[in-house]
XYZ file of C-alpha atoms in Angstrom:
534
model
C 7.009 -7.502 19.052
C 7.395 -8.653 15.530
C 4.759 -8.522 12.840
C 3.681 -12.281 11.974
C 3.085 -13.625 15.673
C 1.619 -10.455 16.934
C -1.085 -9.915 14.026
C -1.948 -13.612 14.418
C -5.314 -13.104 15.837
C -5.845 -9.971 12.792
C -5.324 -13.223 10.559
C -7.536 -15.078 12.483
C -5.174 -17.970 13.338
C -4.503 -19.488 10.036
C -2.154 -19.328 6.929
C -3.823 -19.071 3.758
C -2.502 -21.518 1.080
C -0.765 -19.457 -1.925
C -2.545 -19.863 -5.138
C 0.168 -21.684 -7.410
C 1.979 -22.911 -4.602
C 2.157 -26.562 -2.891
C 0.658 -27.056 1.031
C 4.056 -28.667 1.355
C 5.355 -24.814 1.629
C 3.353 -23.531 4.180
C 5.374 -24.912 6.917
C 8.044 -23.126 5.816
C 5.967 -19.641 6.075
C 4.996 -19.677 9.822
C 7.836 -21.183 12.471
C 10.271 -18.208 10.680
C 8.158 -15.302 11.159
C 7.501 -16.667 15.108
C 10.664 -17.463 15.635
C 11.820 -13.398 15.129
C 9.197 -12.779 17.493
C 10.751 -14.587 20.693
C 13.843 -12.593 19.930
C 12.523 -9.015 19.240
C 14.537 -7.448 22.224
C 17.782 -7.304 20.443
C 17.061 -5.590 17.236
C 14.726 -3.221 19.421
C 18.000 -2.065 21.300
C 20.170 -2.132 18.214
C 17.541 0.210 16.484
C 17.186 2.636 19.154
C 21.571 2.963 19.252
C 21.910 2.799 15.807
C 19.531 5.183 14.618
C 21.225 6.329 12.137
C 21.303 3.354 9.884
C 19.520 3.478 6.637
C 18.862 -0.099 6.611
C 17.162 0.133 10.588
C 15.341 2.509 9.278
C 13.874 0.495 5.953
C 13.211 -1.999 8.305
C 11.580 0.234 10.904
C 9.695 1.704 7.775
C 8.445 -1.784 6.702
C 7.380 -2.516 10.087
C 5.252 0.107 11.081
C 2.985 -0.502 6.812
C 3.056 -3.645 8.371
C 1.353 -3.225 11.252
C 0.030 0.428 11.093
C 1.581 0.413 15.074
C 1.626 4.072 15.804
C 4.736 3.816 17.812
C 6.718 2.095 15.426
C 5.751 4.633 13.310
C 7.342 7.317 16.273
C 10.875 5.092 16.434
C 11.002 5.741 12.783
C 10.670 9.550 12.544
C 12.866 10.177 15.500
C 15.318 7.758 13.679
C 15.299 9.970 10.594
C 15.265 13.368 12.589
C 18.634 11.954 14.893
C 20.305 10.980 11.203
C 19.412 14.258 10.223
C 21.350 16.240 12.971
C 24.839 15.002 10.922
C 26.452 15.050 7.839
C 24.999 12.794 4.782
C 27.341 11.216 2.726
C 27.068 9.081 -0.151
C 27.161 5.367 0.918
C 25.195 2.911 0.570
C 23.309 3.302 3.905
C 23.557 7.050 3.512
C 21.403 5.505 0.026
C 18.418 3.604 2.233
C 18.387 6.728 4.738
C 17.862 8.906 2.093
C 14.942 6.757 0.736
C 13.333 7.266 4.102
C 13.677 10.746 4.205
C 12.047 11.684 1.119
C 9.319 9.470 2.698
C 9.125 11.075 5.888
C 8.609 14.245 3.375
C 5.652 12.091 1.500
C 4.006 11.217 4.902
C 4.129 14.793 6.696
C 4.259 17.011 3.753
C 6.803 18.913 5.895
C 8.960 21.140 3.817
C 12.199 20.594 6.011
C 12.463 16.727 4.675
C 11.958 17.839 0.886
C 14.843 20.233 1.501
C 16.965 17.253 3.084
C 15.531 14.759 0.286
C 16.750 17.159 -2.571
C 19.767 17.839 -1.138
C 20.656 14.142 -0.899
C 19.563 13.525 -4.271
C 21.706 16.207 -5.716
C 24.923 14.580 -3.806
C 23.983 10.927 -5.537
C 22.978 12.279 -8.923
C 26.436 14.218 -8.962
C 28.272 11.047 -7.342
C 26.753 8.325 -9.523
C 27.939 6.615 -11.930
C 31.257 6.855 -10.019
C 33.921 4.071 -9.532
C 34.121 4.959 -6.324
C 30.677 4.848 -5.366
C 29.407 1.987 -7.491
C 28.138 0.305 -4.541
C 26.219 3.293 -3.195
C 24.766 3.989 -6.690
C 22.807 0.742 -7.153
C 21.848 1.057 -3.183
C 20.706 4.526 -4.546
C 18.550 3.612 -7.456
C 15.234 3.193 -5.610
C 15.794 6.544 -3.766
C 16.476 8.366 -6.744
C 13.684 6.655 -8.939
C 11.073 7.274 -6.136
C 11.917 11.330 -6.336
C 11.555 11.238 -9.951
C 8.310 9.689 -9.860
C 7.400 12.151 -7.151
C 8.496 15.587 -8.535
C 7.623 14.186 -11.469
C 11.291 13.845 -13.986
C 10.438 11.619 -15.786
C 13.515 12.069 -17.834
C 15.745 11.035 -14.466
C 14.470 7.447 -15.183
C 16.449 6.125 -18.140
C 19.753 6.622 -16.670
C 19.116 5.473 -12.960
C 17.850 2.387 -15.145
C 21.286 2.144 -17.232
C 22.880 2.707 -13.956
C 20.844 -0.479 -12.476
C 21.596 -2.834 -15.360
C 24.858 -2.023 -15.873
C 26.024 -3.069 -12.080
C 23.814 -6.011 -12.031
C 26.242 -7.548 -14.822
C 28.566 -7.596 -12.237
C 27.196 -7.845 -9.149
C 24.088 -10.156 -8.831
C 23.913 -10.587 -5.433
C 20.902 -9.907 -2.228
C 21.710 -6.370 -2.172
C 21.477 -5.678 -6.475
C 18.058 -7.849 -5.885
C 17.057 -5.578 -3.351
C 17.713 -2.193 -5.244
C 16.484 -3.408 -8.421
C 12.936 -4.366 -7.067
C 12.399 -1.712 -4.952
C 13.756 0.230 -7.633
C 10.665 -0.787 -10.149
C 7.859 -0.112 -8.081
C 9.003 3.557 -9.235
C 9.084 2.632 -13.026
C 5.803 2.571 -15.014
C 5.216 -0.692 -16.999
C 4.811 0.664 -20.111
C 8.763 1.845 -20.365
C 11.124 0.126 -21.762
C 13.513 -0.283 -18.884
C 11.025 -2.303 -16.751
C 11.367 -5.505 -18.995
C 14.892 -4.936 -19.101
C 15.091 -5.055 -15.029
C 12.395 -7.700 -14.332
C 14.992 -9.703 -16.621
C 17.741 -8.523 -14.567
C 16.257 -8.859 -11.679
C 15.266 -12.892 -12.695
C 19.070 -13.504 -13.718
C 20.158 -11.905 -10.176
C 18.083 -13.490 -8.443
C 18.821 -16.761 -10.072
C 22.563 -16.539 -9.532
C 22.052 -14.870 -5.547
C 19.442 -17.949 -4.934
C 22.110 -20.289 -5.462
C 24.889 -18.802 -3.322
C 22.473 -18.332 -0.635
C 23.046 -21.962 -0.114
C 26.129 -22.495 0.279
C 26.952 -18.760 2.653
C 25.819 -18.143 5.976
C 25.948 -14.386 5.796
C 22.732 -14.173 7.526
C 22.213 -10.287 6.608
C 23.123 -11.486 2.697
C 20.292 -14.053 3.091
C 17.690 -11.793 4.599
C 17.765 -9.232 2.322
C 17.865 -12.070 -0.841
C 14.092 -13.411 1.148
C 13.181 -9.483 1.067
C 13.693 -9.093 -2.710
C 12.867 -12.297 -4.079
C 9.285 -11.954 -1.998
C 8.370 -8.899 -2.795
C 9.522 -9.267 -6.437
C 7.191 -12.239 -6.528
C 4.685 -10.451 -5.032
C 4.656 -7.486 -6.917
C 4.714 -9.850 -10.151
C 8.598 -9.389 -11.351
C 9.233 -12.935 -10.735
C 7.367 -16.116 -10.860
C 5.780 -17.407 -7.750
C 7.847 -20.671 -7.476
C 10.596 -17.750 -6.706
C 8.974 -17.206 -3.805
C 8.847 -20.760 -2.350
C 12.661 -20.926 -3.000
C 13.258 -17.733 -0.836
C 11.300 -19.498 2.081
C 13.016 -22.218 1.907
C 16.498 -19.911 2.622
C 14.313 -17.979 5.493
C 13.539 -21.534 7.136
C 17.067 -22.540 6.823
C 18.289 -19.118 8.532
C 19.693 -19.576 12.228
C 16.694 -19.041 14.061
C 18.429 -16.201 16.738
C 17.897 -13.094 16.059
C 20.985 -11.134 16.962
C 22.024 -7.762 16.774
C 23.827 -5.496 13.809
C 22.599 -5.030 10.465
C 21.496 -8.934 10.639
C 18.946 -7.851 12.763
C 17.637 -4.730 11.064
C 17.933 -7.138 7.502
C 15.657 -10.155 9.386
C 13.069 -7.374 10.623
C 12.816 -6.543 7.192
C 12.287 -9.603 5.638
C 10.149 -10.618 8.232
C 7.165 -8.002 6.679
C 7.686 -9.948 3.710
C 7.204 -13.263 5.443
C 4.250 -12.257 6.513
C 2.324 -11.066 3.660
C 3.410 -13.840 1.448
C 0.461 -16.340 2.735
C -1.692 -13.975 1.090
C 0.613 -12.661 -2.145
C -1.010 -14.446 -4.796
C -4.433 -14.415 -4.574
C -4.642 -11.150 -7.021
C -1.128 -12.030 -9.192
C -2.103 -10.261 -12.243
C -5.125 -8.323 -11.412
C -5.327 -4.280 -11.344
C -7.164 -1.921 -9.624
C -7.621 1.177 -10.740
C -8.762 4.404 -8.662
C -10.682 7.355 -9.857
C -8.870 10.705 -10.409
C -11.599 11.879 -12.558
C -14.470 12.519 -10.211
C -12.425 13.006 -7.141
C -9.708 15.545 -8.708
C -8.838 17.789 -5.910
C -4.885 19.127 -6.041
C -2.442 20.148 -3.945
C 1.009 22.258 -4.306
C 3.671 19.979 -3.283
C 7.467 21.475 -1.557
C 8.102 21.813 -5.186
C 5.633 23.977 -5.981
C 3.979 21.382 -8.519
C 0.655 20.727 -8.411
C -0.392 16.913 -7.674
C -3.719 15.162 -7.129
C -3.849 14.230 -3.519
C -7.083 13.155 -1.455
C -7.983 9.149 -2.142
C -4.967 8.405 -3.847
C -2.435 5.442 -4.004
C 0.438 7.964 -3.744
C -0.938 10.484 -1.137
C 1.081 9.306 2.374
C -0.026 11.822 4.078
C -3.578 11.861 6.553
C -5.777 11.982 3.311
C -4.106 9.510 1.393
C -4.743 5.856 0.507
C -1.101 4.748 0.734
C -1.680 2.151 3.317
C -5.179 1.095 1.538
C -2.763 0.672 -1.620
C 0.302 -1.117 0.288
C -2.836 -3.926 1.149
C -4.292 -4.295 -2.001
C -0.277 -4.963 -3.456
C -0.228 -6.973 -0.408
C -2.292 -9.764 -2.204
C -0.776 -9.416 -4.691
C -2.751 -6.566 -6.997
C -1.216 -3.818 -9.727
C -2.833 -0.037 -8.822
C -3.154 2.173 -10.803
C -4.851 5.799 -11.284
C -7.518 6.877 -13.620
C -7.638 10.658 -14.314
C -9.917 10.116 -17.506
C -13.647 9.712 -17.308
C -14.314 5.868 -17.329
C -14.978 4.060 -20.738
C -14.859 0.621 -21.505
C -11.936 1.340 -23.248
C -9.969 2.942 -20.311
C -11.258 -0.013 -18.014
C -10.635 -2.822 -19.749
C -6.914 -2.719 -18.690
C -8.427 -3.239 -15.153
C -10.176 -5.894 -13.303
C -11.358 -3.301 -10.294
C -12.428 0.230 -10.142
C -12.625 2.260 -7.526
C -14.616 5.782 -6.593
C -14.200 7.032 -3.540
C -16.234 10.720 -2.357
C -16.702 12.647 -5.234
C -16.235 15.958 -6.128
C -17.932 18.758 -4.639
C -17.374 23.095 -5.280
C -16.674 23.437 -1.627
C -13.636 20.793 -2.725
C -12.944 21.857 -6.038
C -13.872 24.304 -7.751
C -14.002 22.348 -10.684
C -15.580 19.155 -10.530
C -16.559 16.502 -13.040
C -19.968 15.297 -12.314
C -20.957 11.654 -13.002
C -22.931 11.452 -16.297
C -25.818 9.395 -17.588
C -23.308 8.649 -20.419
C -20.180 7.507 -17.642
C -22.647 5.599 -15.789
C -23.422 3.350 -18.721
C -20.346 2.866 -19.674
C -18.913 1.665 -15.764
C -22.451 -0.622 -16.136
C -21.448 -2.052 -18.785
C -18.026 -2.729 -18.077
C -19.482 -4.251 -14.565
C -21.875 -6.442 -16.490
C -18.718 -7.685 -18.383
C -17.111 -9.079 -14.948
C -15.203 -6.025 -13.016
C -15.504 -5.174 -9.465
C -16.585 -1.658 -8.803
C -16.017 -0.482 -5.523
C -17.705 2.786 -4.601
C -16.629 5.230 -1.225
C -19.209 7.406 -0.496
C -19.068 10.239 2.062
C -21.228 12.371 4.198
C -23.314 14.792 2.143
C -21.366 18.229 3.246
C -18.129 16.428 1.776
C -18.628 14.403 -1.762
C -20.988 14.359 -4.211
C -24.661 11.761 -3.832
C -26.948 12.698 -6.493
C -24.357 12.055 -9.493
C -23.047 9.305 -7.647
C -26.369 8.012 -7.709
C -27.054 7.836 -11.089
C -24.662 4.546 -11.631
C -25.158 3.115 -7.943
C -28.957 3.271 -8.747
C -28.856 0.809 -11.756
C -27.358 -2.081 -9.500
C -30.002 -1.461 -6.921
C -27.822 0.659 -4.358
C -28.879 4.037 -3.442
C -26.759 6.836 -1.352
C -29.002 8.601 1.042
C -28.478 12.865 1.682
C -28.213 11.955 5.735
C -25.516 12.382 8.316
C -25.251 9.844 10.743
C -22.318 9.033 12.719
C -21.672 11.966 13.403
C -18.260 12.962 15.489
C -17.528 16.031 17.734
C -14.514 16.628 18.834
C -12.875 13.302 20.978
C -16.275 12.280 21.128
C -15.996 8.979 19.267
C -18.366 7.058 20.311
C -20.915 7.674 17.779
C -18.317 6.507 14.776
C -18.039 3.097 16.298
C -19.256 -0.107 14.849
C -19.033 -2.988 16.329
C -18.406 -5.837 13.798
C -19.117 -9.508 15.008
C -17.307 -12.402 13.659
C -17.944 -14.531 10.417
C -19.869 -12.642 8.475
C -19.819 -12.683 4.953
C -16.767 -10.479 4.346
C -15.094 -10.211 8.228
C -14.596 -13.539 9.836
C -12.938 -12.003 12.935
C -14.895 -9.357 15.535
C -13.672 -6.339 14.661
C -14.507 -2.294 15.737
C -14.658 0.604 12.768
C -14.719 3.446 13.467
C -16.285 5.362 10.431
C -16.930 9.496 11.010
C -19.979 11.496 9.160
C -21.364 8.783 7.157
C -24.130 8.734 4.471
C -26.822 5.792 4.750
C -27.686 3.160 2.176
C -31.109 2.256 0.477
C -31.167 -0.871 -1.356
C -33.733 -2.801 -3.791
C -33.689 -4.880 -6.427
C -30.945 -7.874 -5.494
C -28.688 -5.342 -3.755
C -28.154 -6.974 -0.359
C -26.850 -5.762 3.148
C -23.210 -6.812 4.309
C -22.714 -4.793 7.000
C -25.587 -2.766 9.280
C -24.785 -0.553 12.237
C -28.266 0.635 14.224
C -30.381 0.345 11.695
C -28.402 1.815 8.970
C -26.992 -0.067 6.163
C -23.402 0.766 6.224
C -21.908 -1.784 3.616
C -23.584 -3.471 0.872
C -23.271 -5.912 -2.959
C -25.074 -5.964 -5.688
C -24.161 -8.426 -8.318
C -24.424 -7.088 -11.952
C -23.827 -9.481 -15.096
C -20.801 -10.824 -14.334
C -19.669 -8.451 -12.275
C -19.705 -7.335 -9.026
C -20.148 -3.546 -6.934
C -19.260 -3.568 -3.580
C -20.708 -0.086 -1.404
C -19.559 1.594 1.827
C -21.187 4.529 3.216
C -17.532 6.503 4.189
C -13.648 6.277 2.909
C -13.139 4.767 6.468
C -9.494 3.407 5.282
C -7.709 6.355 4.418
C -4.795 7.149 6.608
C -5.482 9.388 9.046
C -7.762 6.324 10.305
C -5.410 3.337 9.758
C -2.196 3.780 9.846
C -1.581 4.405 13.706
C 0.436 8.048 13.245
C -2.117 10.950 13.921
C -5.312 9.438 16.059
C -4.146 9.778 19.854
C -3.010 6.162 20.635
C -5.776 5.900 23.354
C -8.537 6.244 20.466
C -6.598 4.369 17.995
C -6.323 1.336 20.284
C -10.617 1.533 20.196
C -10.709 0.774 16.690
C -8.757 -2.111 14.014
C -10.202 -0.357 10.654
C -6.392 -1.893 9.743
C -7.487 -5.072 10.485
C -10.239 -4.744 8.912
C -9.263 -3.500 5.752
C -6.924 -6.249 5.056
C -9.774 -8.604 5.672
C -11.935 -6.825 3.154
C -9.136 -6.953 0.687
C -8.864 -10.070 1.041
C -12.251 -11.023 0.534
C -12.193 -8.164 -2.735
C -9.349 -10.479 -3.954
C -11.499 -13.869 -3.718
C -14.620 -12.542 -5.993
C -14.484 -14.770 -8.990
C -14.317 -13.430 -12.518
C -15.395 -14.713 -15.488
C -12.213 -15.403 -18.619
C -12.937 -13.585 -21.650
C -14.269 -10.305 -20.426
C -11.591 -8.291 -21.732
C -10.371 -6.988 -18.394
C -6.341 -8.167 -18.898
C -3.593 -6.744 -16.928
C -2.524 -3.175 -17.386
C-alpha cells in the first residue's frame, strides 16, 4: 500500500491544480506517488527488520496522518516499543526516534514514553552543541523544539535555534532542510528566530536544490522533496519551491528499494500527496476556541494544559489529525484562549467553536455573551468563516451557543438523536451520497449523540440524516458560518488507532473531513476586511 494510489478514490480520481502553480506541473505530481505504490513490498519488509530506525519510523509516522490506517498506526508503536527495549544513543537516527517517542507520549498520554522522551532529551541537550555530535544535533533540533513547546520551556528555544543556524552555514544540504522545517512548526511566528530560519531554510534549500541535480543519492533526494514540500506548504518557502522539488521526485529512479532509501521515499511520498491540494489556503489562519471550551488536563509533567478540541491534543479527544488537514491545504492554526473580539480575530480568516463548556466539564466555564456574540457577528459580516461544533446536550453548552448561531438563522436544538450504546453503531451512521454541495464522493459518518438543527431566515441545509438537519450555512455579510450538529472529526473517530478495525472500516469520517476542508478552503473572501495572516 502506499498513500497516493490507495486514497485515489478518497480524492475522487482527480488532481487538483495548485493555486500559483502551472497545469504543466501536475504531471509531475501523480506517476511518482503511483509508482511507490507498485513497489510497497520492499520498504514493508525493511520496516518490519529495521524497526529500530528513526527515520522508518518518521516515515511510518507520516504514513499512518496520512491515511489515518489503523494498522499503520500498530507497525509504528510496536516500532517504537522494539527501539525502546535497547540502549539510546545520540545519533542522528537515535535524533528522529526520539522525535517519535515523545509522540507516541502525545498520542497515548502514557507516562512510560514521557519518561523515555525526557530521558533522551536530557542526553541531546547535554551532547549538543558538540563537535562530535554536530550531525546528530541539527537531526535533533525538531525533537528538542517539539518538547519545549510541549512542557512548555520556552526558554529551550533560542539556543536549539542558534544551534540550527549555526550548522546550516555549513551544511546546507536535504537533511539541514529537513531539521530546519520540521524544526519551525515548533517555533511561534512572532519570535525572532523564525525569520532567521525561514531565511536559512530558503538559502539551504537553494544550494541542496541544485546538487540534487547533479547526485543520485536517492535517500539525499527524498528527503530534499520532503522538506522543500512541506516548507512550501507550511508557507516557509515560496510555492514555485515546490514545483522544483517535483521535478527532482519525477526524476527519482522509479524502484523502490530497500534501506533508508526506502523509509526516505515513503516519507516523501505523504508529501507528494498532499501537495495537489497545498495551496489553496497559503496564507490563511484558523483559529480555534480555548475560551469557551477550556477544559485542562495534568500532563506526565504535572503541568496543566488545555486538552479536548485542540490542535495539539494527539490523544482520543484531540483535533491533531483535524489540524494536520487543515495545514494540509495549506492553512496556519492557531488557538484562541481569549474571548473573541474583533481585535483578537482579525489576525484570522476562520474561527472555530467546537462543544462548549459545561459544569459537568469544567467547573469553570465561560458562557457565550450577548456582548461576544456581537462581536464574532460582526467580524463574520466583515468576511470570516465561523465554523461552529456543537454536541449532544448532556456534553456542551446550547443555549449560550445559541445566542450567536441564532443571528445567522441557525438554531441548536436540546435533543439527542443518534444515540450509541455500546458496539451498537448503527444508529451513528449517515450515509452521505455523492456530489453534494460540500462531499462529491459517497461517503459514511458516523457521528455519536448528536444535537439537531433548526434553521430560518437564509440558513440552508447541507447535510440531512432522517429527517434531522445534521449540517448546515448561513451566509452573513461577507462572511460565512458553517454548522454541524457533533465534533465528529476528533480522533478517537478518524484517525484509525482506538475504534475496533471492524467498526472503523464502516465509516470514512477521514475521508470526509479532508473533503470538507477542502471545500472550507474554497469559500471566497472578500480583500480589505482586515482578516491578514497571524
Amino acid at each position: 500500500m502506499l498513500w497516493a494510489a490507495e486514497r485515489a478514490g478518497q480524492r475522487t480520481g482527480k488532481f487538483h491544480r495548485l493555486p500559483g502553480l502551472c497545469c504543466l506541473c501536475l504531471p509531475l505530481i501523480a506517476p511518482g506517488a503511483a509508482a511507490l505504490a507498485q513497489d510497497a513490498a520492499p520498504v514493508k519488509q525493511w520496516l518490519e527488520q529495521h524497526n529500530r530506525s528513526g527515520l522508518a519510523m518518521k516515515a511510518q509516522d507520516a504514513a499512518w496522518y496520512d491515511s489515518a490506517n489503523g494498522e499503520e498506526f500498530r507497525a509504528w508503536h510496536a516500532a517504537v516499543d522494539a527501539y525502546l527495549k535497547h540502549p539510546s544513543g545520540t545519533t542522528a537516527d537515535d535524533a528522529l526516534a526520539a522525535a517519535q517517542v515523545l509522540r507516541l507520549y502525545r498520542v497515548t498520554q502514557k507516562a512510560e514514553y514521557y519518561t523515555a522522551a525526557s530521558r533522551m532529551r536530557d542526553a541531546f541537550a547535554a551532547a549538543c552543541p558538540g563537535p562530535d555530535t554536530k550531525a546528530a544535533c541539527a537531526a535533533a533540533a525538531p525533537f528538542l523544539a517539539e518538547y519545549a513547546e510541549v512542557f512548555h520551556e520556552p526558554d529551550a528555544l533560542g539556543p536549539i535555534a542558534d544551534e540550527l543556524l549555526k550548522r546550516a552555514k555549513t551544511e546546507p544540504d536535504a537533511r539541514m532542510a529537513m531539521a530546519l522545517v520540521d524544526a519551525l512548526g515548533f517555533f511561534p511566528d512572532n519570535r525572532a528566530e523564525s525569520a532567521a530560519m525561514k531565511a536559512a531554510l530558503a538559502e539551504t534549500v537553494s544550494s541542496a536544490l541544485q546538487a540534487a541535480t547533479k547526485k543520485a543519492d536517492v535517500e539525499d533526494r527524498a528527503l530534499l522533496v520532503y522538506a522543500v514540500l512541506k516548507g512550501a506548504r507550511r508557507g516557509y518557502l515560496p510555492a514555485v519551491d515546490a514545483v522544483r522539488a517535483l521535478r527532482v521526485w519525477r526524476a527519482m529512479p522509479e524502484p523502490l528499494g530497500g534501506g533508508a532509501p526506502g523509509a526516505a521515499r515513503l516519507l516523501a511520498a505523504t508529501e507528494v500527496d498532499l501537495a495537489p491540494d497545498a495551496q489553496l489556503a497559503r496564507g490563511k489562519t484558523i483559529l480555534i476556541d480555548a475560551w469557551f471550551n477550556s477544559q485542562t488536563r495534568k500532563n506526565a509533567a504535572g503541568q496543566t494544559v488545555l486538552f479536548h478540541y485542540k490542535w495539539d491534543d494527539y490523544s482520543d479527544s484531540g483535533f491533531s489529525l483535524l489540524g494536520h488537514m487543515f495545514r494540509g491545504v495549506g492553512m496556519r492554526t492557531g488557538t484562541l484562549a481569549e474571548a473573541p473580539t474583533q481585535a483578537n480575530l482579525r489576525g484570522a480568516q476562520y474561527f472555530m467553536i467546537v462543544s462548549p463548556d459545561i459544569p459537568v466539564k469544567n467547573p469553570h466555564p465561560h458562557y457565550m455573551t450577548e456582548q461576544d456574540a456581537d462581536e464574532v457577528a460582526a467580524w463574520v459580516e466583515k468576511g470570516g468563516v465561523l465554523i461552529l461544533m456543537e454536541n449532544d446536550p448532556p456534553n456542551a453548552d446550547l443555549d449560550h451557543l445559541n445566542l450567536l448561531a441564532d443571528k445567522f438563522g441557525i438554531h441548536f436544538d436540546d435533543v439527542l438523536h443518534h444515540h450509541v450504546l455500546g458496539e451498537q453503531v448503527e444508529s451513528g451512521r449517515i450515509p452521505v451520497a455523492a456530489d453534494g454541495p460540500i462531499f462529491h464522493a459517497p461517503h459514511t459518518f458516523y457521528m455519536k449523540d448528536t444535537c439537531a438543527i433548526s434553521l430560518h431566515g437564509a440558513a440552508r441545509a447541507l447535510l440531512r440524516d432522517r429527517g434531522d438537519v445534521v449540517m448546515a450555512e448561513a451566509r452573513h455579510g461577507h462572511g460565512l458560518v458553517f454548522a454541524v450538529v457533533d465534533p465528529w472529526l476528533y480522533n478517537e473517530y478518524t484517525d484509525g488507532r482506538k475504534i475496533p478495525p471492524q467498526i472503523y472500516a464502516q465509516f470514512d469520517n477521514f475521508a470526509g473531513g479532508r473533503e470538507l476542508v477542502r471545500w472550507l478552503a474554497r469559500q471566497p473572501r472578500v480583500a480589505g476586511t482586515g482578516a491578514g495572516t497571524r
